[in-house]
Amino acid sequence: MEMFSSGIKLRWLNNAGFEMILPGGAHLLVDPWLDEAQIEPFPLEKLERADYVLLTHTHIDHAQSIGRIQKKFPGAAIFVGDLSAEELCREYDLNVERLFRVRSGEVFEFDDLKIEAIAARHTESKGGNYWNRGYCIAEDGKRKAIEFYGSLEMLNYRITASDGTRIVIWGGMTTQEQIHRMAGYSVNDIAIMHVSPKQDHQMFARLVKAIQPKVVIPHHYDIWDTLFAAHPEIVQGMGLPKDKLNAQAVLEVIRGNLERECPNIKFFIPRHHVWYRFGFGVEETV
């Protein structure tokens, strides 16, 4: 027999997208990428409710579905960075009156949750991203302003549910600055974290220690196998055998390092589109 008291329900959609059901019943979406997704697309019609939507940044794989989501759930409160908000509304024809323009350090309190915004930095590319060149310029030469702002402005969040459950949403660059910043938001239940084969594993472990979660849930790795097939040099420096140049093997390297450095923290790898419940459990034993 297993019972749960409070806690949250959570499912991984794809990429960095998650859906949560909070103790009071509210539905919260993080970086939802639905039917448009290139990997594990999730149909909009399967979303039953959306009360809050948190966007960490405005790149396509984090924000492309937001216009359709608002049309289906016009009352949803949408959170996005202050600098990026205008371009997001212009690109996806959003009702600005349901938008919260967010700056780092701001706290938003509602009856059923508290949302804290935390400054982040997007991962850096070799070619860079400039106003007049880089990946914000499409093949037809037109500027995709939301892609520029997606690199310029990124936020992490901490969600505190009505029962006290704390969930950190973290992504971007694993840096000394982020380690020290996130130490100010420590002691959490769940940390949903961007992982990368290019991350320094020791620095990532330091970041996890700073956040102090009970459980780490990785994301943004479901494109890895396609990426590694095209660019095997990305993982060649990890010392993996040639038959192990895949996402699962890299995740196991990350898991092994965290087990050594953070033995009391669970590294939980979810399956796409499957609901999981996290909370205080009671198990009957013999």
Coordinates of N, CA, C and O in Angstrom, one line a residue, residues 71-224:
K71 N -5.1 30.7 -27.3 CA -6.5 30.7 -27.9 C -7.3 29.6 -27.3 O -8.6 29.8 -27.1
K72 N -6.8 28.5 -26.8 CA -7.6 27.5 -26.2 C -7.8 27.8 -24.7 O -8.9 27.5 -24.2
F73 N -6.9 28.4 -24.1 CA -7.0 28.8 -22.6 C -6.8 30.3 -22.5 O -5.7 30.7 -22.0
P74 N -7.7 31.1 -22.9 CA -7.5 32.6 -22.9 C -7.3 33.2 -21.5 O -6.7 34.3 -21.4
G75 N -7.7 32.5 -20.5 CA -7.5 33.0 -19.1 C -6.1 32.7 -18.5 O -5.8 33.1 -17.4
A76 N -5.3 31.9 -19.2 CA -4.0 31.5 -18.6 C -3.1 32.7 -18.4 O -3.0 33.6 -19.3
A77 N -2.4 32.7 -17.3 CA -1.4 33.8 -17.0 C -0.1 33.3 -17.6 O 0.4 32.3 -17.2
I78 N 0.4 34.1 -18.5 CA 1.7 33.8 -19.2 C 2.8 34.7 -18.7 O 2.7 35.9 -18.7
F79 N 3.9 34.0 -18.3 CA 5.1 34.7 -17.8 C 6.2 34.6 -18.8 O 6.6 33.5 -19.2
V80 N 6.8 35.8 -19.1 CA 7.9 35.8 -20.0 C 8.8 37.0 -19.7 O 8.4 37.9 -19.0
G81 N 10.1 36.9 -20.1 CA 11.0 38.0 -19.8 C 10.5 39.4 -20.3 O 9.9 39.5 -21.3
D82 N 10.8 40.4 -19.5 CA 10.4 41.8 -19.8 C 10.8 42.2 -21.2 O 10.0 42.8 -21.9
L83 N 12.0 42.0 -21.6 CA 12.5 42.5 -22.9 C 11.9 41.8 -24.0 O 11.7 42.3 -25.1
S84 N 11.6 40.5 -23.8 CA 11.1 39.6 -24.9 C 9.6 39.7 -25.1 O 9.1 39.2 -26.1
A85 N 8.8 40.3 -24.2 CA 7.4 40.2 -24.1 C 6.8 40.8 -25.4 O 5.8 40.2 -26.0
E86 N 7.2 42.0 -25.8 CA 6.6 42.6 -27.0 C 6.8 41.8 -28.2 O 5.8 41.6 -29.0
E87 N 8.0 41.3 -28.5 CA 8.2 40.5 -29.7 C 7.4 39.2 -29.6 O 6.9 38.7 -30.6
L88 N 7.2 38.6 -28.4 CA 6.4 37.4 -28.3 C 5.0 37.7 -28.7 O 4.4 36.9 -29.4
C89 N 4.4 38.8 -28.2 CA 3.0 39.2 -28.6 C 2.9 39.4 -30.1 O 1.9 39.0 -30.7
R90 N 3.9 40.0 -30.7 CA 3.8 40.3 -32.1 C 3.9 39.1 -32.9 O 3.2 38.9 -33.9
E91 N 4.8 38.1 -32.5 CA 5.0 36.9 -33.3 C 3.8 36.0 -33.2 O 3.4 35.3 -34.2
Y92 N 3.2 35.9 -32.0 CA 2.1 34.9 -31.9 C 0.8 35.4 -31.6 O -0.1 34.7 -31.2
D93 N 0.6 36.8 -31.9 CA -0.7 37.4 -31.8 C -1.4 37.2 -30.4 O -2.5 36.7 -30.3
L94 N -0.6 37.5 -29.4 CA -1.1 37.3 -28.0 C -1.9 38.5 -27.5 O -1.6 39.6 -27.8
N95 N -2.8 38.1 -26.6 CA -3.5 39.2 -25.8 C -2.5 39.6 -24.7 O -2.3 38.9 -23.7
V96 N -2.0 40.8 -24.8 CA -1.0 41.3 -23.9 C -1.6 41.4 -22.4 O -0.8 41.4 -21.5
E97 N -2.9 41.5 -22.3 CA -3.5 41.7 -21.0 C -3.4 40.4 -20.1 O -3.6 40.5 -18.9
R98 N -3.0 39.3 -20.7 CA -2.8 38.1 -19.9 C -1.3 37.8 -19.7 O -1.0 36.7 -19.3
L99 N -0.5 38.7 -20.1 CA 1.0 38.6 -20.0 C 1.5 39.2 -18.7 O 1.1 40.3 -18.3
F100 N 2.5 38.5 -18.1 CA 3.2 39.0 -17.0 C 4.7 39.3 -17.5 O 5.3 38.3 -17.8
R101 N 5.1 40.5 -17.6 CA 6.4 40.8 -18.0 C 7.4 40.7 -16.8 O 7.2 41.4 -15.8
V102 N 8.3 39.8 -16.9 CA 9.1 39.3 -15.7 C 10.5 39.8 -15.7 O 11.2 39.8 -16.8
R103 N 11.0 40.3 -14.6 CA 12.4 40.6 -14.4 C 12.9 39.8 -13.3 O 12.2 39.4 -12.3
S104 N 14.2 39.5 -13.3 CA 14.9 38.7 -12.3 C 14.7 39.3 -10.9 O 14.7 40.5 -10.8
G105 N 14.4 38.4 -10.0 CA 14.2 38.8 -8.6 C 12.8 39.1 -8.2 O 12.4 39.2 -7.0
E106 N 11.9 39.2 -9.2 CA 10.5 39.5 -8.9 C 9.8 38.2 -8.4 O 10.1 37.1 -8.7
V107 N 8.8 38.4 -7.5 CA 8.0 37.4 -6.9 C 6.6 37.6 -7.2 O 6.1 38.7 -7.0
F108 N 5.9 36.6 -7.6 CA 4.5 36.7 -8.0 C 3.7 35.7 -7.1 O 4.0 34.5 -7.1
E109 N 2.8 36.2 -6.2 CA 2.1 35.3 -5.3 C 0.6 35.3 -5.7 O 0.0 36.3 -5.9
F110 N 0.1 34.1 -5.7 CA -1.3 33.8 -5.9 C -1.8 32.9 -4.8 O -1.1 32.6 -3.9
D111 N -3.1 32.6 -4.8 CA -3.7 31.8 -3.7 C -3.1 30.4 -3.7 O -3.0 29.8 -2.7
D112 N -2.8 29.9 -4.9 CA -2.4 28.5 -5.0 C -0.9 28.2 -5.3 O -0.5 27.1 -5.3
L113 N -0.1 29.3 -5.5 CA 1.3 29.1 -5.7 C 2.0 30.5 -5.6 O 1.4 31.5 -5.7
K114 N 3.4 30.3 -5.5 CA 4.3 31.5 -5.6 C 5.3 31.2 -6.6 O 5.8 30.1 -6.7
I115 N 5.6 32.2 -7.5 CA 6.5 32.1 -8.6 C 7.6 33.1 -8.4 O 7.4 34.3 -8.2
E116 N 8.9 32.6 -8.3 CA 10.1 33.5 -8.2 C 10.9 33.4 -9.4 O 11.1 32.3 -10.0
A117 N 11.2 34.5 -10.0 CA 12.0 34.6 -11.2 C 13.5 34.8 -10.9 O 13.8 35.6 -10.0
I118 N 14.3 34.1 -11.6 CA 15.8 34.1 -11.4 C 16.5 34.2 -12.7 O 16.3 33.5 -13.6
A119 N 17.5 35.1 -12.7 CA 18.2 35.4 -13.9 C 19.0 34.2 -14.3 O 19.6 33.5 -13.5
A120 N 19.1 33.9 -15.6 CA 19.8 32.8 -16.2 C 20.6 33.3 -17.4 O 20.4 34.5 -17.8
R121 N 21.4 32.4 -18.0 CA 22.1 32.7 -19.2 C 21.9 31.6 -20.2 O 22.1 30.4 -19.8
H122 N 21.5 31.9 -21.4 CA 21.4 30.9 -22.4 C 22.8 30.3 -22.8 O 23.8 31.0 -22.7
T123 N 22.8 29.0 -23.2 CA 24.0 28.4 -23.6 C 24.6 29.2 -24.8 O 23.8 29.7 -25.6
E124 N 25.9 29.2 -24.9 CA 26.6 29.9 -26.0 C 26.8 29.0 -27.2 O 27.2 27.9 -27.1
S125 N 26.7 29.6 -28.4 CA 27.0 28.9 -29.6 C 28.4 29.3 -30.2 O 28.9 30.4 -29.8
K126 N 28.9 28.5 -31.1 CA 30.3 28.8 -31.6 C 30.2 30.1 -32.5 O 31.1 30.9 -32.4
G127 N 29.1 30.3 -33.2 CA 29.0 31.4 -34.1 C 28.5 32.7 -33.5 O 28.6 33.8 -34.0
G128 N 27.9 32.5 -32.3 CA 27.3 33.7 -31.6 C 25.9 34.1 -32.3 O 25.5 33.5 -33.3
N129 N 25.3 35.0 -31.6 CA 24.0 35.5 -32.1 C 24.0 37.0 -32.0 O 24.1 37.6 -30.9
Y130 N 23.9 37.7 -33.1 CA 24.0 39.1 -33.2 C 22.7 39.7 -33.8 O 21.9 38.9 -34.4
W131 N 22.5 41.0 -33.6 CA 21.3 41.5 -34.2 C 21.2 41.4 -35.7 O 20.1 41.2 -36.3
N132 N 22.3 41.5 -36.4 CA 22.3 41.4 -37.8 C 22.9 40.1 -38.4 O 23.1 40.0 -39.6
R133 N 23.3 39.2 -37.6 CA 23.8 37.9 -38.1 C 23.7 36.9 -36.9 O 23.4 37.2 -35.8
G134 N 23.9 35.6 -37.3 CA 23.7 34.5 -36.4 C 22.4 33.8 -36.6 O 21.7 34.0 -37.6
Y135 N 22.0 33.0 -35.7 CA 20.8 32.2 -35.9 C 19.5 32.9 -35.7 O 18.4 32.3 -35.9
C136 N 19.5 34.2 -35.4 CA 18.3 34.9 -35.4 C 17.9 35.4 -36.9 O 16.9 35.9 -37.1
I137 N 18.8 35.2 -37.8 CA 18.6 35.5 -39.2 C 18.2 34.3 -39.9 O 18.9 33.3 -40.0
A138 N 17.0 34.3 -40.5 CA 16.4 33.1 -41.2 C 17.1 32.9 -42.6 O 17.8 33.8 -43.0
E139 N 16.9 31.8 -43.2 CA 17.5 31.5 -44.5 C 17.0 32.6 -45.6 O 17.8 32.8 -46.5
D140 N 15.9 33.1 -45.4 CA 15.4 34.1 -46.4 C 15.9 35.5 -46.1 O 15.6 36.5 -46.7
G141 N 16.8 35.6 -45.1 CA 17.4 36.9 -44.7 C 16.6 37.7 -43.7 O 17.1 38.8 -43.3
K142 N 15.4 37.3 -43.4 CA 14.6 38.0 -42.4 C 15.0 37.7 -41.0 O 15.4 36.6 -40.6
R143 N 14.9 38.8 -40.2 CA 15.3 38.6 -38.8 C 14.1 38.0 -38.0 O 13.0 38.4 -38.1
K144 N 14.5 37.0 -37.2 CA 13.5 36.4 -36.2 C 13.8 37.0 -34.9 O 14.7 36.5 -34.1
A145 N 13.2 38.1 -34.6 CA 13.5 38.9 -33.3 C 13.4 38.0 -32.1 O 14.1 38.2 -31.1
I146 N 12.4 37.1 -32.1 CA 12.2 36.3 -30.9 C 13.4 35.4 -30.6 O 13.7 35.0 -29.5
E147 N 14.1 35.0 -31.7 CA 15.2 34.2 -31.6 C 16.4 35.0 -31.0 O 17.2 34.5 -30.2
F148 N 16.5 36.2 -31.4 CA 17.5 37.1 -30.8 C 17.3 37.3 -29.3 O 18.1 37.1 -28.5
Y149 N 16.0 37.6 -29.0 CA 15.7 37.9 -27.6 C 15.7 36.6 -26.8 O 16.0 36.6 -25.6
G150 N 15.5 35.5 -27.4 CA 15.7 34.2 -26.7 C 17.1 33.9 -26.2 O 17.3 33.3 -25.2
S151 N 18.1 34.5 -26.9 CA 19.4 34.3 -26.5 C 19.8 35.5 -25.5 O 20.6 35.3 -24.6
L152 N 19.2 36.6 -25.7 CA 19.5 37.8 -24.9 C 19.0 37.6 -23.4 O 19.7 38.0 -22.5
E153 N 17.8 37.1 -23.3 CA 17.1 37.1 -22.1 C 16.5 35.7 -21.7 O 15.8 35.1 -22.5
M154 N 17.0 35.2 -20.6 CA 16.5 33.9 -20.1 C 16.3 34.0 -18.6 O 17.0 34.6 -17.9
L155 N 15.3 33.3 -18.2 CA 14.9 33.2 -16.8 C 14.8 31.8 -16.3 O 14.4 30.9 -17.1
N156 N 15.2 31.5 -15.1 CA 14.8 30.3 -14.3 C 13.7 30.7 -13.4 O 13.4 31.9 -13.1
Y157 N 13.0 29.7 -12.8 CA 11.9 29.9 -11.9 C 12.0 29.0 -10.7 O 12.5 27.9 -10.8
R158 N 11.4 29.4 -9.6 CA 11.1 28.5 -8.5 C 9.7 28.7 -8.2 O 9.1 29.8 -8.0
I159 N 9.0 27.5 -8.1 CA 7.6 27.4 -7.9 C 7.4 26.9 -6.5 O 7.9 25.8 -6.2
T160 N 6.6 27.5 -5.7 CA 6.2 27.0 -4.3 C 4.7 26.8 -4.3 O 4.0 27.7 -4.5
A161 N 4.3 25.5 -4.2 CA 2.9 25.2 -4.2 C 2.3 25.5 -2.9 O 3.0 25.7 -1.9
S162 N 1.0 25.4 -2.8 CA 0.3 25.7 -1.6 C 0.6 24.8 -0.4 O 0.4 25.2 0.8
D163 N 1.1 23.6 -0.7 CA 1.5 22.7 0.4 C 2.9 22.8 0.8 O 3.5 22.1 1.6
G164 N 3.6 23.8 0.2 CA 5.1 24.0 0.5 C 6.0 23.3 -0.5 O 7.2 23.5 -0.4
T165 N 5.5 22.5 -1.4 CA 6.4 21.8 -2.3 C 7.1 22.9 -3.2 O 6.5 23.8 -3.7
R166 N 8.4 22.7 -3.3 CA 9.2 23.6 -4.1 C 9.8 23.0 -5.3 O 10.5 21.9 -5.2
I167 N 9.6 23.6 -6.5 CA 10.1 23.0 -7.8 C 11.0 24.1 -8.4 O 10.5 25.2 -8.7
V168 N 12.2 23.8 -8.7 CA 13.1 24.7 -9.5 C 13.1 24.3 -10.9 O 13.2 23.2 -11.3
I169 N 12.9 25.3 -11.8 CA 13.1 25.2 -13.2 C 14.4 25.8 -13.6 O 14.5 27.1 -13.5
W170 N 15.4 25.0 -14.0 CA 16.7 25.6 -14.3 C 17.2 25.2 -15.7 O 17.0 24.0 -16.1
G171 N 17.7 26.1 -16.4 CA 18.3 25.8 -17.7 C 19.4 26.8 -18.1 O 19.6 27.8 -17.4
G172 N 20.1 26.6 -19.2 CA 21.1 27.5 -19.7 C 22.5 27.1 -19.3 O 22.8 25.9 -19.2
M173 N 23.4 28.0 -19.1 CA 24.8 27.8 -18.9 C 25.1 27.4 -17.5 O 24.6 28.0 -16.5
T174 N 25.9 26.4 -17.3 CA 26.4 26.0 -16.0 C 27.6 26.8 -15.7 O 28.7 26.5 -16.2
T175 N 27.5 27.8 -14.9 CA 28.6 28.8 -14.7 C 28.8 29.0 -13.2 O 27.9 28.7 -12.4
Q176 N 29.9 29.6 -12.8 CA 30.1 29.9 -11.4 C 29.0 30.9 -10.9 O 28.5 30.8 -9.8
E177 N 28.7 31.9 -11.8 CA 27.7 32.8 -11.4 C 26.4 32.2 -11.1 O 25.7 32.5 -10.1
Q178 N 26.0 31.2 -11.9 CA 24.7 30.5 -11.7 C 24.8 29.6 -10.4 O 23.8 29.5 -9.6
I179 N 25.9 29.0 -10.1 CA 26.0 28.3 -8.9 C 25.8 29.2 -7.6 O 25.0 28.9 -6.7
H180 N 26.5 30.4 -7.6 CA 26.3 31.3 -6.5 C 24.9 31.9 -6.5 O 24.3 32.1 -5.4
R181 N 24.4 32.2 -7.6 CA 23.0 32.7 -7.6 C 22.0 31.7 -7.1 O 21.1 32.1 -6.3
M182 N 22.1 30.5 -7.6 CA 21.1 29.5 -7.2 C 21.2 29.1 -5.8 O 20.2 28.6 -5.2
A183 N 22.4 29.3 -5.2 CA 22.5 29.0 -3.7 C 21.5 29.9 -2.9 O 21.2 29.5 -1.8
G184 N 21.1 31.0 -3.5 CA 20.1 31.8 -2.8 C 18.7 31.3 -2.9 O 17.8 31.9 -2.3
Y185 N 18.5 30.2 -3.6 CA 17.2 29.6 -3.8 C 17.3 28.1 -3.5 O 16.8 27.2 -4.2
S186 N 18.0 27.8 -2.4 CA 18.3 26.4 -2.0 C 17.2 25.7 -1.2 O 16.2 26.4 -0.8
V187 N 17.4 24.4 -1.0 CA 16.4 23.6 -0.3 C 15.1 23.4 -1.1 O 14.2 24.2 -0.9
N188 N 15.1 22.5 -1.9 CA 13.9 22.3 -2.8 C 13.6 20.8 -2.9 O 14.3 19.9 -2.5
D189 N 12.4 20.5 -3.4 CA 11.9 19.1 -3.5 C 12.4 18.6 -4.9 O 12.9 17.5 -5.0
I190 N 12.1 19.3 -5.9 CA 12.4 18.9 -7.3 C 13.2 20.0 -8.0 O 12.8 21.1 -7.9
A191 N 14.2 19.6 -8.8 CA 14.9 20.5 -9.7 C 14.8 19.9 -11.1 O 15.3 18.8 -11.4
I192 N 14.1 20.6 -12.0 CA 14.0 20.2 -13.4 C 15.1 21.0 -14.1 O 15.1 22.2 -14.2
M193 N 16.1 20.2 -14.6 CA 17.3 20.8 -15.0 C 17.8 20.4 -16.4 O 17.7 19.3 -16.8
H194 N 18.2 21.4 -17.2 CA 18.8 21.3 -18.5 C 20.2 20.5 -18.3 O 21.0 20.9 -17.5
V195 N 20.3 19.5 -19.1 CA 21.6 18.8 -19.1 C 22.2 18.8 -20.5 O 21.5 18.9 -21.5
S196 N 23.5 18.7 -20.6 CA 24.2 18.8 -21.9 C 25.5 18.0 -21.8 O 26.2 18.0 -20.8
P197 N 25.9 17.3 -22.9 CA 27.2 16.6 -22.9 C 28.3 17.6 -22.9 O 29.5 17.2 -22.6
K198 N 28.1 18.9 -23.1 CA 29.1 19.9 -23.1 C 29.3 20.5 -21.7 O 30.3 21.3 -21.5
Q199 N 28.5 20.2 -20.8 CA 28.6 20.7 -19.4 C 29.8 20.1 -18.7 O 30.2 18.9 -18.9
D200 N 30.4 20.9 -17.9 CA 31.4 20.4 -17.0 C 30.7 19.6 -15.8 O 29.9 20.2 -15.1
H201 N 31.0 18.3 -15.7 CA 30.2 17.5 -14.8 C 30.4 17.9 -13.3 O 29.5 17.8 -12.5
Q202 N 31.6 18.3 -13.0 CA 31.9 18.7 -11.6 C 31.2 20.0 -11.3 O 30.6 20.2 -10.2
M203 N 31.2 20.9 -12.3 CA 30.5 22.2 -12.1 C 29.0 22.0 -12.0 O 28.3 22.6 -11.2
F204 N 28.4 21.0 -12.8 CA 27.0 20.7 -12.7 C 26.7 20.1 -11.3 O 25.6 20.5 -10.7
A205 N 27.6 19.3 -10.8 CA 27.3 18.7 -9.4 C 27.3 19.8 -8.4 O 26.5 19.8 -7.5
R206 N 28.2 20.8 -8.6 CA 28.2 22.0 -7.6 C 26.9 22.7 -7.7 O 26.4 23.2 -6.7
L207 N 26.4 22.9 -8.9 CA 25.1 23.6 -9.1 C 24.0 22.8 -8.4 O 23.1 23.4 -7.7
V208 N 24.0 21.5 -8.6 CA 22.9 20.7 -7.9 C 23.0 20.8 -6.4 O 22.0 21.0 -5.7
K209 N 24.3 20.8 -5.9 CA 24.4 21.0 -4.5 C 23.9 22.4 -4.0 O 23.4 22.5 -2.9
A210 N 24.1 23.4 -4.8 CA 23.7 24.7 -4.5 C 22.1 24.8 -4.4 O 21.6 25.4 -3.6
I211 N 21.5 24.1 -5.3 CA 20.0 24.1 -5.4 C 19.4 23.2 -4.3 O 18.3 23.5 -3.8
Q212 N 20.1 22.2 -3.9 CA 19.7 21.2 -2.8 C 18.3 20.6 -3.0 O 17.4 20.8 -2.2
P213 N 18.1 19.9 -4.1 CA 16.8 19.3 -4.3 C 16.9 17.9 -3.8 O 17.9 17.3 -3.5
K214 N 15.7 17.2 -3.6 CA 15.6 15.8 -3.3 C 15.7 15.0 -4.6 O 16.3 13.9 -4.6
V215 N 15.2 15.6 -5.7 CA 15.1 14.9 -7.0 C 15.6 15.8 -8.1 O 15.1 17.0 -8.1
V216 N 16.4 15.3 -9.0 CA 16.8 16.1 -10.2 C 16.1 15.3 -11.4 O 16.3 14.1 -11.6
I217 N 15.4 16.1 -12.2 CA 14.8 15.6 -13.4 C 15.4 16.3 -14.6 O 15.3 17.5 -14.8
P218 N 16.2 15.5 -15.5 CA 16.9 16.2 -16.6 C 15.9 16.4 -17.8 O 14.9 15.8 -17.9
H219 N 16.3 17.4 -18.6 CA 15.5 17.7 -19.8 C 16.4 18.2 -20.9 O 17.6 18.3 -20.7
H220 N 15.9 18.3 -22.1 CA 16.6 18.9 -23.2 C 17.5 17.9 -23.8 O 18.5 18.3 -24.5
Y221 N 17.4 16.6 -23.6 CA 18.3 15.6 -24.1 C 17.6 14.7 -25.2 O 18.3 13.8 -25.7
D222 N 16.3 14.9 -25.5 CA 15.7 14.0 -26.4 C 16.1 14.2 -27.8 O 15.7 13.4 -28.7
I223 N 16.8 15.3 -28.1 CA 17.4 15.5 -29.5 C 18.8 15.0 -29.6 O 19.4 15.0 -30.7
W224 N 19.4 14.5 -28.5 CA 20.8 14.2 -28.5 C 21.2 13.1 -29.6 O 22.2 13.2 -30.3

